[in-house]
Amino acid sequence: MQKRVLIITGMHRSGTSLITQWLSKCGLQTGEKLVPGGHGNVEGHFEDIEFLKMHEEILADHNLPKTGLTVDHVSQFTIYEKEKLKSVIKVKQQLYDQWGWKDPRTCLFLDVYKELLPDACYLVILRDYQSVVSSLLRREFKWLEKKYLTRKYFSRLIWKAFRRGRRMMKFYNDHATEYLKVWIAYNQDILKCIETLPRDAFVVVNYSMLKNEDEQVFEYMKNKWNLALKYSRFKDIFKENLIGPDVAFEQYVEDKSLITQAVILQEKLKAYMTTD
């Protein structure tokens, strides 16, 4: 039986955890040891710890943030780094006839994975830039706020009544452009990758689409990619109340050409959102 590998790729805060949870429910092997739920993802991250740790290590070795929230790339992989990736892939291939993994940082390594897994299929998860940047701003501000909420009652009161609003505006002003640039960089990498792939080697989806079209996507993966899966309804795991509101962050982005760039890129990727 031919080995089938599914690379689940998408920008941070794009619903990659949610959709990988669905794939796991359908029977896809997505890792022996997964990152548990926590801040920002109470349902679980569904990230294969082996791939996550490798990605973090490689980024750190090249003086890039382990979070992957960067517009920069690894300029050149060392022999050691490539061999380490190869060794994990080899073990997975020996253990499973079909498997996949999810980690948003994968977007930064698409070139090397295309080289190491030339026959892999790609499930690309797209979320609009407004929602992604908003989600990042809300999540990261919560980290900042956490230290104030652990203080004594009077300090917490002052924070909530007087300081929180100002600090939030400053945080958004300091980080909105940065997060928008990261969204652009990640999705440029995705677009560059899929433009070099056969059309039947990738599918572009988002969680809104899957609420209504999960059966079509499932059938595509089963029939076109020969994945032995058992259908499970996406609606059964999707929780609307966990999706936060958008932030009007555009006012904090001084260079408006970045928004234009994001809109154009988003439309290019949305054009691929079909399983025909």
Coordinates of C-alpha atoms in Angstrom, one line a residue:
M1 CA 0.0 0.0 0.0
Q2 CA 1.3 3.4 -0.9
K3 CA 2.1 5.6 2.1
R4 CA -0.1 8.7 2.3
V5 CA 1.1 11.8 4.1
L6 CA -1.1 14.9 4.7
I7 CA 0.6 18.2 5.5
I8 CA -1.8 20.4 7.4
T9 CA -0.7 24.0 6.9
G10 CA -2.0 27.4 7.8
M11 CA -1.2 30.6 9.6
H12 CA -1.4 30.8 13.4
R13 CA -5.0 31.4 14.7
S14 CA -6.5 30.1 11.4
G15 CA -8.4 27.2 12.8
T16 CA -5.6 24.6 12.2
S17 CA -6.2 23.1 15.6
L18 CA -9.9 22.8 15.1
I19 CA -9.6 21.2 11.7
T20 CA -6.8 18.8 12.8
Q21 CA -9.1 17.8 15.7
W22 CA -11.8 17.0 13.1
L23 CA -9.3 15.0 11.0
S24 CA -8.2 13.1 14.1
K25 CA -11.9 12.2 14.8
C26 CA -12.1 10.9 11.2
G27 CA -9.2 8.6 11.9
L28 CA -6.1 10.3 10.7
Q29 CA -3.0 9.7 12.7
T30 CA -1.8 13.2 13.7
G31 CA 0.9 12.3 16.2
E32 CA 1.6 10.0 19.1
K33 CA 2.0 12.9 21.6
L34 CA 0.0 16.1 21.1
V35 CA 0.3 19.5 22.7
P36 CA -2.5 19.7 25.3
G37 CA -5.0 22.5 25.5
G38 CA -4.1 25.8 27.1
H39 CA -4.1 29.5 26.8
G40 CA -5.7 30.5 23.5
N41 CA -6.8 26.9 22.6
V42 CA -8.8 25.3 25.4
E43 CA -9.9 22.4 23.2
G44 CA -6.3 21.4 22.5
H45 CA -3.6 22.4 19.9
F46 CA -3.5 19.0 18.2
E47 CA 0.2 19.6 17.3
D48 CA 2.6 16.7 17.0
I49 CA 5.2 17.5 19.7
E50 CA 8.0 15.9 17.6
F51 CA 7.5 18.3 14.7
L52 CA 6.8 21.3 17.0
K53 CA 10.0 20.8 19.0
M54 CA 12.0 20.3 15.8
H55 CA 10.6 23.5 14.3
E56 CA 11.2 25.5 17.5
E57 CA 14.8 24.2 17.7
I58 CA 15.6 25.0 14.1
L59 CA 14.1 28.5 14.4
A60 CA 16.1 29.2 17.6
D61 CA 19.3 27.9 16.0
H62 CA 18.8 30.5 13.3
N63 CA 18.1 33.3 15.8
L64 CA 14.4 33.4 14.9
P65 CA 11.5 33.4 17.4
K66 CA 10.4 29.9 18.4
T67 CA 6.8 31.1 18.1
G68 CA 7.3 31.3 14.4
L69 CA 5.7 34.8 14.4
T70 CA 8.3 36.2 12.0
V71 CA 8.5 37.3 8.4
D72 CA 12.1 35.9 8.2
H73 CA 13.1 32.5 7.1
V74 CA 15.8 29.9 7.7
S75 CA 18.3 30.9 5.0
Q76 CA 19.8 27.5 4.7
F77 CA 19.2 24.2 6.5
T78 CA 22.2 22.5 7.9
I79 CA 22.9 18.8 7.2
Y80 CA 22.0 18.0 10.8
E81 CA 18.7 19.8 10.6
K82 CA 17.6 18.0 7.4
E83 CA 18.7 14.6 8.7
K84 CA 16.8 15.2 11.9
L85 CA 13.6 16.0 9.9
K86 CA 14.3 12.9 7.7
S87 CA 14.7 10.6 10.7
V88 CA 11.3 11.6 12.2
I89 CA 9.6 11.2 8.8
K90 CA 11.2 7.8 8.3
V91 CA 9.9 6.6 11.7
K92 CA 6.4 7.8 10.8
Q93 CA 6.5 6.1 7.4
Q94 CA 7.6 2.8 9.0
L95 CA 4.8 3.0 11.6
Y96 CA 1.8 4.2 9.5
D97 CA 0.4 3.8 6.1
Q98 CA -1.3 7.2 6.4
W99 CA -0.4 10.0 8.7
G100 CA -0.1 13.8 8.9
W101 CA 0.8 16.6 11.2
K102 CA -0.2 20.2 12.1
D103 CA 2.0 23.0 13.3
P104 CA 1.6 26.6 11.9
R105 CA 5.4 26.9 11.8
T106 CA 5.3 24.3 9.0
C107 CA 4.5 27.3 6.7
L108 CA 8.1 28.4 7.2
F109 CA 9.5 25.0 6.1
L110 CA 7.3 24.2 3.1
D111 CA 10.3 24.1 0.6
V112 CA 12.2 21.5 2.6
Y113 CA 9.1 19.4 3.2
K114 CA 8.3 19.4 -0.5
E115 CA 11.8 18.1 -1.1
L116 CA 11.6 15.4 1.7
L117 CA 7.9 14.4 1.0
P118 CA 7.4 14.9 -2.8
D119 CA 4.2 12.9 -2.9
A120 CA 2.5 14.5 0.1
C121 CA -0.9 16.1 0.0
Y122 CA -1.6 19.5 1.5
L123 CA -4.7 20.6 3.4
V124 CA -4.3 24.4 3.4
I125 CA -6.3 26.3 6.0
L126 CA -7.1 29.9 5.2
R127 CA -8.6 32.4 7.5
D128 CA -9.1 36.1 6.6
Y129 CA -6.4 38.5 7.7
Q130 CA -8.8 40.6 9.8
S131 CA -9.8 37.6 12.0
V132 CA -6.2 36.2 12.3
V133 CA -4.7 39.6 13.3
S134 CA -7.6 40.3 15.7
S135 CA -7.2 36.8 17.3
L136 CA -3.4 37.3 17.7
L137 CA -3.9 40.8 19.3
R138 CA -6.5 39.5 21.7
R139 CA -4.5 36.4 22.7
E140 CA -1.2 38.2 23.2
F141 CA -2.8 41.1 25.1
K142 CA -4.4 38.5 27.5
W143 CA -0.8 37.3 28.3
L144 CA 0.1 40.9 29.1
E145 CA -3.1 41.4 31.2
K146 CA -2.6 38.2 33.1
K147 CA 0.1 39.7 35.4
Y148 CA -2.2 42.5 36.4
L149 CA -5.1 40.2 37.2
T150 CA -3.0 38.3 39.7
R151 CA -2.4 41.4 41.8
K152 CA -4.3 42.5 44.9
Y153 CA -7.9 43.7 44.6
F154 CA -7.2 47.5 44.5
S155 CA -4.5 47.1 41.8
R156 CA -6.9 45.0 39.7
L157 CA -9.6 47.6 40.1
I158 CA -7.2 50.4 38.9
W159 CA -6.1 48.2 36.0
K160 CA -9.7 47.5 34.9
A161 CA -11.0 51.0 35.4
F162 CA -8.2 53.2 34.2
R163 CA -5.2 51.5 32.7
R164 CA -6.5 48.6 30.7
G165 CA -8.0 50.6 27.8
R166 CA -4.9 52.7 27.3
R167 CA -2.5 49.7 27.5
M168 CA -4.7 47.8 25.0
M169 CA -4.6 50.7 22.5
K170 CA -0.8 51.0 22.9
F171 CA -0.4 47.2 22.5
Y172 CA -2.5 47.2 19.3
N173 CA -0.6 50.1 18.0
D174 CA 2.7 48.4 18.7
H175 CA 1.8 45.0 17.2
A176 CA -1.0 45.3 14.6
T177 CA 1.4 46.0 11.7
E178 CA 3.8 43.2 12.8
Y179 CA 1.0 40.6 12.9
L180 CA -0.4 41.7 9.6
K181 CA 3.1 41.3 8.0
V182 CA 3.4 37.8 9.5
W183 CA 0.0 36.8 8.0
I184 CA 1.1 38.1 4.6
A185 CA 4.5 36.3 4.8
Y186 CA 2.9 32.9 5.8
N187 CA 0.2 33.1 3.2
Q188 CA 2.7 34.1 0.5
D189 CA 4.7 31.0 1.4
I190 CA 1.6 28.9 1.1
L191 CA 0.6 30.4 -2.3
K192 CA 4.2 30.0 -3.6
C193 CA 4.1 26.3 -2.5
I194 CA 0.7 25.3 -4.0
E195 CA 1.4 27.1 -7.3
T196 CA 4.1 24.5 -7.8
L197 CA 1.9 21.5 -6.9
P198 CA -0.4 19.5 -9.1
R199 CA -4.0 20.8 -8.7
D200 CA -5.2 17.5 -7.1
A201 CA -2.4 17.6 -4.5
F202 CA -3.9 20.3 -2.3
V203 CA -7.2 21.6 -1.0
V204 CA -7.8 25.0 0.5
V205 CA -10.5 25.3 3.2
N206 CA -11.6 27.3 6.1
Y207 CA -13.7 26.4 9.1
S208 CA -16.7 28.4 7.8
M209 CA -16.7 26.3 4.6
L210 CA -16.5 23.1 6.6
K211 CA -19.6 23.9 8.5
N212 CA -21.5 23.3 5.3
E213 CA -19.2 21.4 3.0
D214 CA -17.3 19.0 5.3
E215 CA -18.7 15.9 3.5
Q216 CA -17.4 17.2 0.1
V217 CA -14.0 17.8 1.6
F218 CA -14.0 14.4 3.4
E219 CA -15.0 12.6 0.1
Y220 CA -12.2 14.4 -1.7
M221 CA -9.6 13.2 0.8
K222 CA -11.0 9.7 0.8
N223 CA -11.4 9.3 -3.0
K224 CA -8.7 11.5 -4.5
W225 CA -6.0 11.0 -1.9
N226 CA -6.9 7.5 -0.9
L227 CA -7.1 8.2 2.8
A228 CA -8.9 5.5 4.7
L229 CA -11.0 7.7 7.0
K230 CA -14.4 7.4 8.7
Y231 CA -16.7 10.4 8.3
S232 CA -17.3 12.5 11.5
R233 CA -19.4 15.7 11.3
F234 CA -17.4 18.9 11.6
K235 CA -20.3 20.6 13.3
D236 CA -20.0 18.2 16.2
I237 CA -16.7 19.8 17.3
F238 CA -17.1 23.3 16.0
K239 CA -18.0 25.8 18.8
E240 CA -19.1 29.2 17.6
N241 CA -18.7 30.7 21.1
L242 CA -14.9 30.1 21.0
I243 CA -14.6 32.5 18.0
G244 CA -13.8 36.0 19.2
P245 CA -14.9 39.3 17.6
D246 CA -12.7 41.1 15.2
V247 CA -10.7 44.1 16.3
A248 CA -10.7 47.3 14.2
F249 CA -7.0 47.1 14.0
E250 CA -6.6 48.8 10.5
Q251 CA -6.5 52.2 12.3
Y252 CA -3.2 51.1 13.9
V253 CA -1.6 50.1 10.6
E254 CA 0.2 53.2 9.2
D255 CA 1.2 51.6 5.9
K256 CA -2.2 51.0 4.3
S257 CA -0.5 49.3 1.3
L258 CA -0.1 46.3 3.6
I259 CA -3.9 46.0 3.9
T260 CA -4.2 46.2 0.1
Q261 CA -1.5 43.5 -0.2
A262 CA -3.3 41.3 2.2
V263 CA -6.6 41.7 0.4
I264 CA -5.1 40.7 -3.0
L265 CA -3.3 37.7 -1.5
Q266 CA -6.4 36.6 0.3
E267 CA -8.4 36.7 -2.9
K268 CA -5.8 34.7 -4.8
L269 CA -5.9 31.9 -2.1
K270 CA -9.7 32.0 -1.9
A271 CA -9.9 31.3 -5.6
Y272 CA -8.5 27.8 -4.8
M273 CA -11.2 27.0 -2.3
T274 CA -12.9 24.3 -4.3
T275 CA -12.7 20.5 -4.3
D276 CA -13.9 20.1 -7.9

